[in-house]
XYZ file of C-alpha atoms in Angstrom:
669
model
C 0.000 0.000 0.000
C 0.968 3.683 -0.061
C 3.829 5.224 1.863
C 2.343 8.680 1.288
C 0.840 10.299 4.346
C -1.607 13.168 4.336
C -4.150 14.804 6.572
C -7.232 12.614 6.782
C -10.514 13.139 8.599
C -13.093 10.476 9.302
C -16.018 12.278 7.708
C -15.817 11.496 3.972
C -17.865 14.564 3.047
C -15.716 16.847 5.195
C -12.545 15.427 3.643
C -13.834 16.296 0.187
C -14.222 19.996 1.015
C -10.482 20.653 1.126
C -7.318 19.983 -0.789
C -4.410 18.465 1.107
C -2.597 21.810 1.000
C -5.589 23.451 2.691
C -5.878 20.679 5.274
C -2.218 20.899 6.226
C -2.435 24.661 6.597
C -5.631 24.485 8.634
C -4.219 21.794 10.900
C -1.225 24.026 11.618
C -3.573 26.916 12.436
C -5.677 24.652 14.642
C -2.641 23.571 16.654
C -1.552 27.201 17.021
C -4.962 28.056 18.530
C -4.472 25.824 21.563
C -4.875 27.594 24.883
C -2.928 27.085 28.101
C -4.906 23.964 28.946
C -3.924 22.423 25.598
C -7.453 22.511 24.161
C -9.124 24.634 21.498
C -12.455 26.367 22.084
C -14.527 28.562 19.782
C -13.455 31.676 21.663
C -9.804 30.835 20.885
C -10.393 31.023 17.123
C -10.767 34.746 16.187
C -7.023 35.581 16.188
C -6.368 32.531 13.985
C -9.313 32.900 11.583
C -8.804 36.637 11.095
C -5.479 35.891 9.396
C -6.945 33.355 6.954
C -8.646 33.927 3.622
C -11.361 34.963 2.990
C -11.833 36.440 6.470
C -8.750 38.674 6.216
C -10.252 40.249 3.089
C -13.622 41.213 4.521
C -13.531 41.119 8.320
C -11.489 42.359 11.244
C -10.861 40.181 14.287
C -13.759 41.869 16.065
C -16.072 41.032 13.154
C -14.939 37.403 13.273
C -15.865 37.426 16.974
C -19.326 38.724 16.081
C -19.821 36.085 13.364
C -18.861 33.339 15.804
C -21.167 34.748 18.465
C -24.049 34.836 15.993
C -23.473 31.210 15.008
C -22.613 29.563 18.318
C -24.215 30.087 21.707
C -21.485 28.312 23.695
C -18.130 29.908 22.869
C -16.377 27.791 25.487
C -17.173 24.566 23.644
C -14.069 22.480 23.037
C -13.293 21.551 19.436
C -11.408 18.718 17.811
C -9.886 19.226 14.356
C -13.016 18.081 12.500
C -15.226 20.440 14.510
C -12.763 23.240 13.731
C -13.092 22.492 10.005
C -16.879 22.724 10.272
C -16.618 26.072 12.051
C -14.283 27.252 9.289
C -16.738 26.204 6.548
C -19.633 27.888 8.335
C -17.780 31.179 8.615
C -16.493 30.805 5.072
C -20.108 30.873 3.841
C -20.819 34.006 5.882
C -17.703 35.705 4.570
C -18.627 34.728 1.030
C -22.024 36.386 1.437
C -20.369 39.526 2.701
C -17.940 39.577 -0.227
C -20.867 39.512 -2.659
C -21.258 37.568 -5.885
C -18.501 39.497 -7.646
C -15.905 38.138 -5.216
C -17.346 34.807 -4.193
C -14.425 32.428 -4.106
C -13.883 29.379 -6.285
C -16.858 29.783 -8.645
C -20.133 31.611 -9.145
C -22.430 29.699 -11.435
C -24.006 26.750 -9.689
C -25.986 25.766 -12.775
C -23.543 25.695 -15.656
C -20.324 24.762 -13.839
C -20.490 21.303 -12.381
C -17.517 22.093 -10.150
C -19.549 24.598 -8.175
C -19.100 24.855 -4.434
C -22.690 26.078 -4.001
C -21.422 29.155 -2.146
C -23.681 31.405 -4.115
C -25.605 33.622 -1.696
C -27.231 36.124 -4.014
C -30.621 34.605 -4.801
C -32.097 35.395 -8.204
C -35.856 35.676 -7.840
C -36.380 34.890 -11.526
C -34.260 31.740 -11.214
C -36.222 30.699 -8.152
C -39.481 31.319 -10.003
C -38.275 29.200 -12.944
C -37.322 26.288 -10.706
C -40.621 26.546 -8.826
C -42.464 26.412 -12.154
C -40.353 23.386 -13.130
C -41.233 21.610 -9.870
C -44.924 22.455 -10.155
C -44.974 21.113 -13.697
C -43.103 17.836 -13.159
C -44.210 16.938 -9.630
C -47.709 18.388 -9.525
C -49.311 14.947 -9.830
C -47.011 13.170 -7.382
C -49.099 11.209 -4.854
C -47.312 12.676 -1.859
C -46.396 16.175 -3.063
C -49.705 17.052 -4.735
C -51.011 18.107 -1.313
C -48.277 20.775 -1.181
C -48.156 21.850 -4.814
C -48.336 24.145 -6.689
C -45.791 26.272 -4.851
C -45.973 30.046 -4.819
C -42.759 31.421 -6.355
C -43.128 34.720 -4.524
C -42.432 33.463 -0.997
C -40.253 30.883 0.727
C -42.565 27.917 0.125
C -39.900 26.158 -1.954
C -37.323 26.265 0.824
C -39.824 25.321 3.519
C -41.061 22.286 1.581
C -37.506 21.161 0.875
C -36.689 20.926 4.590
C -37.963 17.355 4.975
C -35.980 16.070 1.980
C -38.871 14.469 0.099
C -39.066 17.149 -2.592
C -35.369 16.922 -3.427
C -35.442 13.115 -3.617
C -38.438 13.235 -5.951
C -36.769 15.892 -8.098
C -33.676 13.689 -8.488
C -35.917 10.892 -9.763
C -37.439 13.270 -12.305
C -33.956 14.208 -13.537
C -32.681 10.608 -13.689
C -35.585 8.154 -13.315
C -34.954 5.226 -11.016
C -32.031 6.775 -9.142
C -33.854 6.509 -5.807
C -36.114 3.661 -4.768
C -38.982 5.732 -3.426
C -39.766 3.009 -0.913
C -36.667 4.213 0.936
C -37.936 7.803 1.256
C -39.567 8.719 4.559
C -42.866 10.276 3.485
C -44.852 10.726 6.661
C -46.606 14.069 7.017
C -44.526 14.845 10.099
C -40.971 13.514 10.243
C -38.797 13.252 13.311
C -35.212 14.607 13.104
C -33.784 11.122 12.428
C -36.137 10.480 9.503
C -35.519 13.931 8.080
C -31.754 13.400 8.292
C -32.132 10.053 6.492
C -33.954 11.774 3.615
C -31.282 14.450 3.313
C -28.487 11.896 3.449
C -30.235 9.884 0.722
C -30.664 13.063 -1.312
C -27.026 14.189 -1.107
C -25.566 10.753 -1.872
C -28.004 10.272 -4.757
C -27.247 13.754 -6.097
C -23.562 12.842 -6.250
C -24.474 9.604 -7.994
C -26.185 11.447 -10.873
C -23.378 13.964 -11.344
C -24.066 16.842 -8.980
C -21.080 18.299 -7.184
C -22.112 18.558 -3.561
C -19.472 20.661 -1.852
C -19.921 22.828 1.245
C -23.417 21.511 1.819
C -24.556 19.006 4.438
C -27.743 17.513 5.790
C -28.097 20.278 8.372
C -28.051 22.924 5.624
C -30.945 21.169 3.898
C -32.861 20.713 7.155
C -32.530 24.432 7.829
C -33.694 25.256 4.308
C -30.766 27.567 3.545
C -31.934 29.258 0.322
C -28.618 29.767 -1.507
C -27.542 26.160 -0.927
C -30.911 24.656 -1.808
C -31.218 26.739 -4.962
C -27.701 25.768 -6.001
C -28.472 22.067 -5.571
C -31.860 22.311 -7.308
C -30.278 24.163 -10.228
C -27.775 21.338 -10.757
C -30.520 18.707 -10.676
C -32.618 20.648 -13.175
C -29.568 21.104 -15.415
C -28.931 17.365 -15.475
C -32.531 16.724 -16.473
C -32.634 19.328 -19.226
C -29.307 18.267 -20.743
C -29.896 14.527 -20.489
C -30.724 14.135 -24.197
C -27.851 16.330 -25.418
C -25.819 13.227 -26.041
C -24.688 11.446 -29.186
C -26.012 8.110 -27.950
C -29.475 9.430 -27.024
C -29.712 11.829 -29.961
C -27.836 10.155 -32.850
C -28.916 13.006 -35.139
C -26.063 14.998 -33.574
C -23.751 12.941 -35.785
C -24.899 15.078 -38.714
C -22.781 17.930 -37.281
C -19.478 16.043 -37.725
C -17.495 14.992 -40.775
C -15.623 11.934 -39.552
C -15.207 9.532 -36.646
C -12.482 11.693 -35.088
C -14.841 14.672 -34.859
C -17.535 12.343 -33.514
C -15.145 11.150 -30.783
C -14.366 14.764 -29.893
C -18.081 15.555 -29.805
C -18.746 12.705 -27.396
C -16.048 14.033 -25.080
C -17.625 17.494 -24.793
C -19.703 18.607 -21.836
C -23.440 18.716 -22.701
C -23.529 22.519 -22.525
C -20.657 22.714 -25.028
C -22.465 20.309 -27.329
C -25.470 22.616 -27.059
C -23.343 25.603 -28.088
C -21.897 23.616 -30.996
C -25.432 22.707 -32.094
C -26.579 26.318 -31.805
C -23.702 27.573 -33.967
C -24.318 24.760 -36.466
C -27.893 25.976 -36.929
C -26.956 29.676 -36.907
C -24.494 29.077 -39.736
C -27.428 27.920 -41.883
C -29.166 31.244 -41.294
C -26.160 33.300 -42.335
C -25.552 34.595 -38.803
C -21.908 35.682 -38.768
C -21.133 35.772 -35.036
C -20.133 32.726 -33.005
C -22.021 32.103 -29.765
C -19.475 31.164 -27.110
C -21.570 31.483 -23.952
C -25.125 31.572 -22.630
C -24.834 35.114 -21.336
C -23.385 38.146 -23.146
C -23.586 36.582 -26.626
C -27.352 36.198 -26.275
C -28.245 39.542 -24.667
C -29.303 41.334 -27.845
C -31.554 38.439 -28.887
C -30.245 38.324 -32.452
C -28.860 34.792 -32.130
C -32.176 33.570 -30.724
C -34.104 35.232 -33.537
C -31.957 33.610 -36.248
C -32.034 30.222 -34.466
C -35.829 30.117 -34.216
C -36.274 31.307 -37.789
C -34.155 28.345 -38.955
C -35.822 25.792 -36.684
C -39.414 27.020 -36.959
C -39.805 29.181 -40.050
C -43.577 28.666 -39.915
C -43.650 30.755 -36.742
C -40.971 33.234 -37.828
C -41.391 36.939 -38.421
C -39.155 39.650 -39.832
C -40.401 41.862 -37.033
C -38.228 40.042 -34.495
C -35.012 41.124 -36.201
C -36.280 44.504 -37.339
C -37.135 45.749 -33.856
C -34.381 47.806 -32.238
C -35.524 47.419 -28.632
C -33.821 44.338 -27.035
C -36.652 43.831 -24.546
C -39.313 43.885 -27.258
C -37.224 41.465 -29.335
C -36.847 39.161 -26.301
C -40.624 39.129 -25.819
C -41.147 38.152 -29.461
C -38.547 35.367 -29.100
C -40.336 33.927 -26.081
C -43.691 34.064 -27.896
C -42.201 32.225 -30.870
C -40.617 29.555 -28.629
C -43.902 28.987 -26.800
C -45.487 28.056 -30.126
C -43.069 25.093 -30.080
C -44.412 24.126 -26.638
C -41.155 25.145 -24.965
C -41.671 25.630 -21.248
C -40.914 29.139 -20.125
C -37.592 29.298 -18.229
C -36.682 32.882 -19.118
C -38.319 36.275 -19.118
C -37.374 39.059 -21.490
C -35.392 40.588 -18.616
C -33.380 37.363 -18.186
C -32.391 37.426 -21.861
C -31.464 41.111 -21.868
C -29.489 40.805 -18.635
C -27.769 37.621 -19.809
C -28.853 35.144 -17.130
C -26.510 32.217 -17.828
C -28.505 29.570 -15.993
C -31.867 30.433 -17.462
C -30.573 30.977 -20.998
C -29.014 27.521 -20.874
C -32.346 26.080 -19.728
C -34.139 27.927 -22.530
C -31.747 26.694 -25.253
C -32.012 23.142 -23.878
C -35.792 23.348 -24.145
C -35.573 24.512 -27.755
C -33.199 21.641 -28.556
C -35.543 19.138 -26.927
C -38.583 20.270 -28.931
C -37.032 21.161 -32.290
C -33.360 20.355 -32.863
C -33.565 20.716 -36.638
C -31.256 17.745 -37.207
C -31.902 14.756 -39.419
C -30.416 11.281 -39.267
C -27.707 11.033 -41.898
C -27.249 7.325 -42.646
C -23.694 7.974 -43.845
C -22.765 9.435 -40.466
C -24.818 7.540 -37.902
C -22.204 4.800 -38.126
C -19.909 7.158 -36.180
C -22.261 6.983 -33.226
C -22.749 3.234 -33.581
C -19.006 2.517 -33.666
C -18.489 4.418 -30.418
C -21.299 2.709 -28.562
C -19.856 0.754 -25.637
C -21.331 -2.500 -24.430
C -23.689 -2.102 -21.490
C -21.179 -3.265 -18.882
C -18.446 -0.900 -20.118
C -20.908 2.023 -20.209
C -21.923 1.348 -16.608
C -18.307 1.265 -15.477
C -17.530 4.501 -17.326
C -20.477 6.163 -15.623
C -19.480 4.831 -12.203
C -15.891 6.066 -12.433
C -16.967 9.409 -13.918
C -19.370 10.116 -11.062
C -16.841 8.938 -8.494
C -14.052 11.186 -9.808
C -16.367 14.196 -9.931
C -17.457 13.531 -6.339
C -13.880 13.823 -5.072
C -13.804 17.593 -5.457
C -10.877 17.721 -7.906
C -10.617 20.825 -10.065
C -11.167 19.132 -13.439
C -14.697 17.990 -14.218
C -14.903 14.733 -16.160
C -17.523 14.565 -18.912
C -16.296 11.404 -20.603
C -13.781 9.128 -18.893
C -12.357 7.666 -22.105
C -11.484 11.098 -23.474
C -10.782 13.161 -20.363
C -8.194 10.870 -18.741
C -6.035 10.490 -21.843
C -3.865 13.541 -21.120
C -3.181 12.223 -17.627
C -3.956 15.476 -15.814
C -7.189 14.497 -14.080
C -5.624 11.188 -13.001
C -2.783 13.151 -11.401
C -5.349 15.313 -9.602
C -7.104 12.200 -8.283
C -3.819 10.633 -7.200
C -2.821 13.823 -5.394
C -6.174 13.779 -3.614
C -5.935 10.139 -2.580
C -2.162 9.917 -1.986
C -1.110 13.441 -0.957
C 2.406 14.337 -1.983
C 2.680 11.586 -4.586
C 2.537 13.873 -7.637
C 5.579 15.866 -8.765
C 3.691 18.807 -10.239
C 6.820 20.369 -11.705
C 6.979 17.391 -14.050
C 3.309 17.652 -15.072
C 1.698 19.615 -17.898
C -1.714 21.208 -17.433
C -4.276 21.177 -20.271
C -4.645 22.333 -22.919
C -1.678 20.213 -24.008
C -0.623 20.571 -27.638
C 2.483 18.394 -27.629
C 1.638 14.664 -27.525
C 4.794 13.761 -25.602
C 3.625 15.970 -22.708
C 0.525 13.812 -22.385
C 2.739 10.726 -22.328
C 4.875 12.323 -19.601
C 1.774 12.938 -17.491
C 0.563 9.381 -17.986
C 4.007 7.925 -17.302
C 3.923 9.682 -13.949
C 0.444 8.267 -13.351
C 1.746 4.745 -13.978
C 4.825 5.358 -11.813
C 2.704 6.464 -8.866
C 0.340 3.550 -9.428
C 3.242 1.137 -9.136
C 4.397 2.869 -5.932
C 0.900 2.294 -4.577
C 1.273 -1.392 -5.419
C -1.250 -1.339 -8.260
C -1.094 -4.226 -10.717
C 0.479 -2.542 -13.757
C 2.585 -5.233 -15.375
C 3.992 -4.051 -18.734
C 1.706 -1.014 -18.663
C 3.065 2.330 -19.922
C 1.706 5.851 -20.035
C 1.084 5.560 -23.764
C -1.579 2.907 -23.065
C -3.638 5.607 -21.319
C -2.883 8.241 -23.972
C -4.061 5.864 -26.705
C -7.353 5.336 -24.861
C -7.081 1.619 -24.068
C -10.430 1.230 -22.327
C -9.734 -2.057 -20.563
C -6.503 -0.767 -19.078
C -8.133 2.519 -18.071
C -10.962 0.638 -16.342
C -8.476 -1.599 -14.551
C -6.455 1.403 -13.358
C -9.511 3.365 -12.208
C -10.860 0.335 -10.378
C -7.609 0.032 -8.448
C -7.765 3.757 -7.670
C -11.299 3.447 -6.298
C -10.377 0.378 -4.277
C -7.281 2.147 -2.908
C -9.414 5.117 -1.885
C -11.863 2.930 0.002
C -9.132 0.954 1.767
C -7.368 4.186 2.762
C -10.568 5.499 4.319
C -10.908 2.302 6.323
C -7.239 2.359 7.326
C -7.405 5.908 8.587
C -10.326 5.369 10.937
C -8.603 6.259 14.167
C -9.754 3.379 16.337
C -9.702 0.570 13.785
C -6.662 -1.659 13.586
C -4.283 1.071 14.822
C -3.691 2.171 11.241
C -3.012 -1.344 9.913
C -3.553 -2.011 6.234
C -7.047 -3.227 5.341
C -7.369 -5.997 2.790
C -10.217 -7.359 0.713
C -10.174 -10.364 3.022
C -10.833 -8.139 6.043
C -13.871 -6.640 4.346
C -15.266 -10.056 3.432
C -14.645 -11.400 6.927
C -16.198 -8.333 8.561
C -19.364 -8.596 6.457
C -19.791 -12.296 7.178
C -19.204 -11.725 10.888
C -21.871 -8.996 11.027
C -24.465 -11.086 9.196
C -23.583 -14.250 11.117
C -24.698 -12.558 14.339
C -28.270 -12.872 13.100
C -27.725 -16.536 12.195
C -28.282 -16.002 8.455
C -26.354 -16.737 5.250
C -22.699 -16.025 4.411
C -20.963 -15.083 1.162
C -18.086 -17.173 -0.156
C -16.484 -14.313 -2.100
C -17.360 -11.105 -3.873
C -18.186 -13.301 -6.875
C -20.744 -15.408 -5.013
C -23.693 -15.668 -7.428
C -26.101 -16.090 -4.514
C -25.596 -12.384 -3.829
C -27.777 -11.543 -6.835
C -30.996 -11.839 -4.810
C -29.824 -9.005 -2.532
C -30.802 -10.703 0.729
C -27.243 -10.790 2.102
C -26.771 -7.036 1.721
C -30.148 -6.249 3.233
C -29.198 -8.421 6.216
C -25.845 -6.639 6.398
C -27.484 -3.205 6.332
C -29.935 -4.323 8.989
C -27.064 -5.670 11.092
C -25.255 -2.319 11.155
C -28.463 -0.298 11.688
C -31.549 -2.270 12.693
C -34.149 0.310 11.738
C -32.848 1.178 8.246
C -34.402 -1.800 6.387
C -38.168 -2.175 6.134
C -38.444 -5.939 5.735
C -42.050 -5.592 4.638
C -40.723 -4.179 1.347
C -38.174 -6.933 0.732
C -38.951 -9.728 -1.745
C -37.683 -13.311 -1.602
C -35.531 -12.599 -4.657
C -36.685 -15.677 -6.516
C -37.519 -14.028 -9.851
C -35.486 -11.544 -11.871
C -38.069 -8.850 -11.184
C -37.923 -9.490 -7.431
C -34.125 -9.449 -7.501
C -34.133 -6.071 -9.221
C -36.572 -4.672 -6.653
C -34.209 -5.771 -3.898
C -31.166 -4.373 -5.726
C -32.687 -0.913 -6.173
C -33.798 -0.938 -2.545
C -30.294 -1.913 -1.348
C -28.663 1.019 -3.136
C -31.144 3.566 -1.780
C -30.995 2.165 1.753
C -27.178 2.243 1.696
C -27.201 5.864 0.515
C -29.864 6.692 3.083
C -27.579 5.269 5.741
C -24.692 7.452 4.574
C -22.778 5.373 2.022
C -21.394 7.206 -1.000
C -21.730 4.615 -3.781
C -22.017 4.801 -7.560
C -23.070 1.318 -8.664
C -26.333 0.458 -10.424
C -28.849 -2.328 -9.659
C -27.455 -4.320 -12.605
C -24.094 -4.533 -10.823
C -25.773 -6.405 -7.978
C -27.911 -8.548 -10.261
C -24.870 -9.608 -12.277
C -22.683 -9.809 -9.138
C -19.973 -7.510 -10.490
C -17.200 -8.367 -7.995
C -15.587 -4.928 -8.192
C -18.791 -3.087 -7.370
C -19.790 -5.682 -4.768
C -16.489 -5.087 -2.963
C -16.971 -1.314 -2.969
C -20.559 -1.646 -1.738
C -19.476 -3.917 1.117
C -16.527 -1.682 1.995
C -18.745 1.409 2.023
C -21.141 -0.218 4.486
C -18.168 -1.303 6.601
C -16.764 2.237 6.542
C -20.053 3.718 7.732
C -20.374 1.124 10.481
C -16.834 1.605 11.756
C -17.266 5.366 11.562
C -20.101 5.075 14.063
C -17.713 3.188 16.308
C -15.307 6.120 16.322
C -18.190 8.199 17.599
C -18.689 5.916 20.595
C -20.191 2.650 19.362
C -17.589 0.090 20.430
C -19.812 -2.830 19.389
C -18.746 -2.400 15.772
C -15.073 -2.965 16.582
C -14.003 -6.099 14.652
C -11.902 -8.692 16.463
C -8.127 -8.477 15.989
C -8.050 -11.764 14.124
C -10.103 -10.207 11.308
C -7.177 -8.006 10.325
C -5.051 -11.103 9.748
C -7.780 -13.154 8.055
C -6.581 -15.268 5.116
C -7.152 -14.002 1.599
C -10.377 -15.622 0.309
C -10.030 -17.732 -2.783
C -12.640 -15.805 -4.723
C -10.977 -12.455 -4.048
C -7.550 -13.736 -5.061
C -9.089 -14.990 -8.281
C -10.501 -11.560 -8.928
C -7.074 -9.937 -8.627
C -5.578 -12.603 -10.882
C -8.278 -11.897 -13.460
C -7.378 -8.221 -13.431
C -3.665 -9.033 -13.826
C -4.330 -11.473 -16.646
C -6.576 -9.007 -18.421
C -3.992 -6.234 -18.241
C -1.167 -8.553 -19.377
C -3.275 -9.764 -22.280
C -4.056 -6.220 -23.377
C -0.392 -5.240 -23.132
C 0.694 -8.205 -25.258
C -1.892 -7.296 -27.894
C -0.658 -3.702 -27.949
C 2.973 -4.821 -28.307
C 2.066 -7.194 -31.143
C 0.432 -4.366 -33.011
């Protein structure tokens, strides 16, 4: 395992809020805040915080004292390092609000940029009204929510309704159907704090699983209905829904915009919003519009691009008046009227267009694309899309690793694993996150990278670090990643994910005194937990009996008795019953607090890689409770030295054989 040491905290979410550089700096500041008794209290923090960004830019030490007093009633409360980090994040949000949207750190657009930190405090009333209209439209007939809808966009009804977590869970299922098994949502009219927290935990883990970046937001923020955080999360969910069809696989007509397979590959690697811009410019070129639209804000303010776009897509509703009018607001009104004739839902007002609202313009363009994209299927080009179609298993793994990487909080957002990892940069970012200090950044090149050998250098460093972490990389070179060898990329990413999970388990303070955790330990732990109830065992992570889901439901029930409603569990005898159990397992695990990215099919097919991660995630949550005082979850010492199970060893051998085979094929070529 790794010899690299960093600053780790037990809370996985809290860990993701900071880079290792930030954690090291904050730990130093925390130590410096100790008082004469050797402890740190809230009242000891002002001198330390006042010297840190962003506080030193907007607040004096006295103002920091006031912010702390407003947030915490007991200033003499002792803090450990994790509690200090939470205090820091809380004050960071307050300082961000004071700085205003023009100086909000890290990023500002929670809708377009997936890497948002959701620290946007300036609430746009028109955006809120658009999202309320979206919710009323898509959830108005929901059996549970229909008693609360439609919402009034003028007040705080949206934020009040979101406090119990049901609305957000339902909205996620609208964006990506089937993400949450609604049987796992607590839907009583009045929820107790535990049930409400379960809903919010389910929401946040599910949001990450569909591609939302959930940074600087926790269950307490949702329970309190903090408007800027809720609106930021809702905007991401809505974005994912609206852009879901802007994809070459789902809309093969997009292939008509490219000339060859290389361009098609590049198109598939673009973020959906960039594909939308490419589509818009493709249509505008037909109309003779000379300008290029590069954003959803300033380039659309005058309305000319919209007018030309709609005249090309819907000439039957077009009018010369739209372009002839000189008043931008009047032109914007005509554009909206024309779009409504195409049944496009209203996401923008004329004011939003004129003022260049990025979020709402993107939503508006996505609606136009959905209802009238103006593309036709070119039989000579659809083969590009067909050639690039992965088999179902490979597509699921790509999705899993993409969502996992994006959940880590690295700077680069991954839109397509096969394309985005080939320059090596994002893999270096992930490695630096998981094995702090492992990357020699002076030897790395940041995108855009024009020289091919620079990409190879990045990937060679990736392979070197992988070998230092004891990854199985026999005869693997950086060029294998640069060339886009999917099987090798999957094998490398799987080992990265596994390493991450084992590191989290290793760094739990009270477990094994920092000893290495193996796959065998995880298997033994799971069997020991389930055995306590006198039920079945699993032979390995390949055990086909796992497909009915009963073992994992028993495991979840063993670590938290109340989390599984056995009245909803099937016997798992038919394929349909097995799938019901599988979807329920994933939602219950997320509801408990597990951050997982597998799909029901991974359980049904008993994908050993995903089964291991699922089991390890449940183990991590269980042991994390132990560090908070539950000593019952402490595994016996002999578990740490348990023998490697035959099935797990076979899995590692399969990975080695697969990678060797691919390398031999590459060398032969």
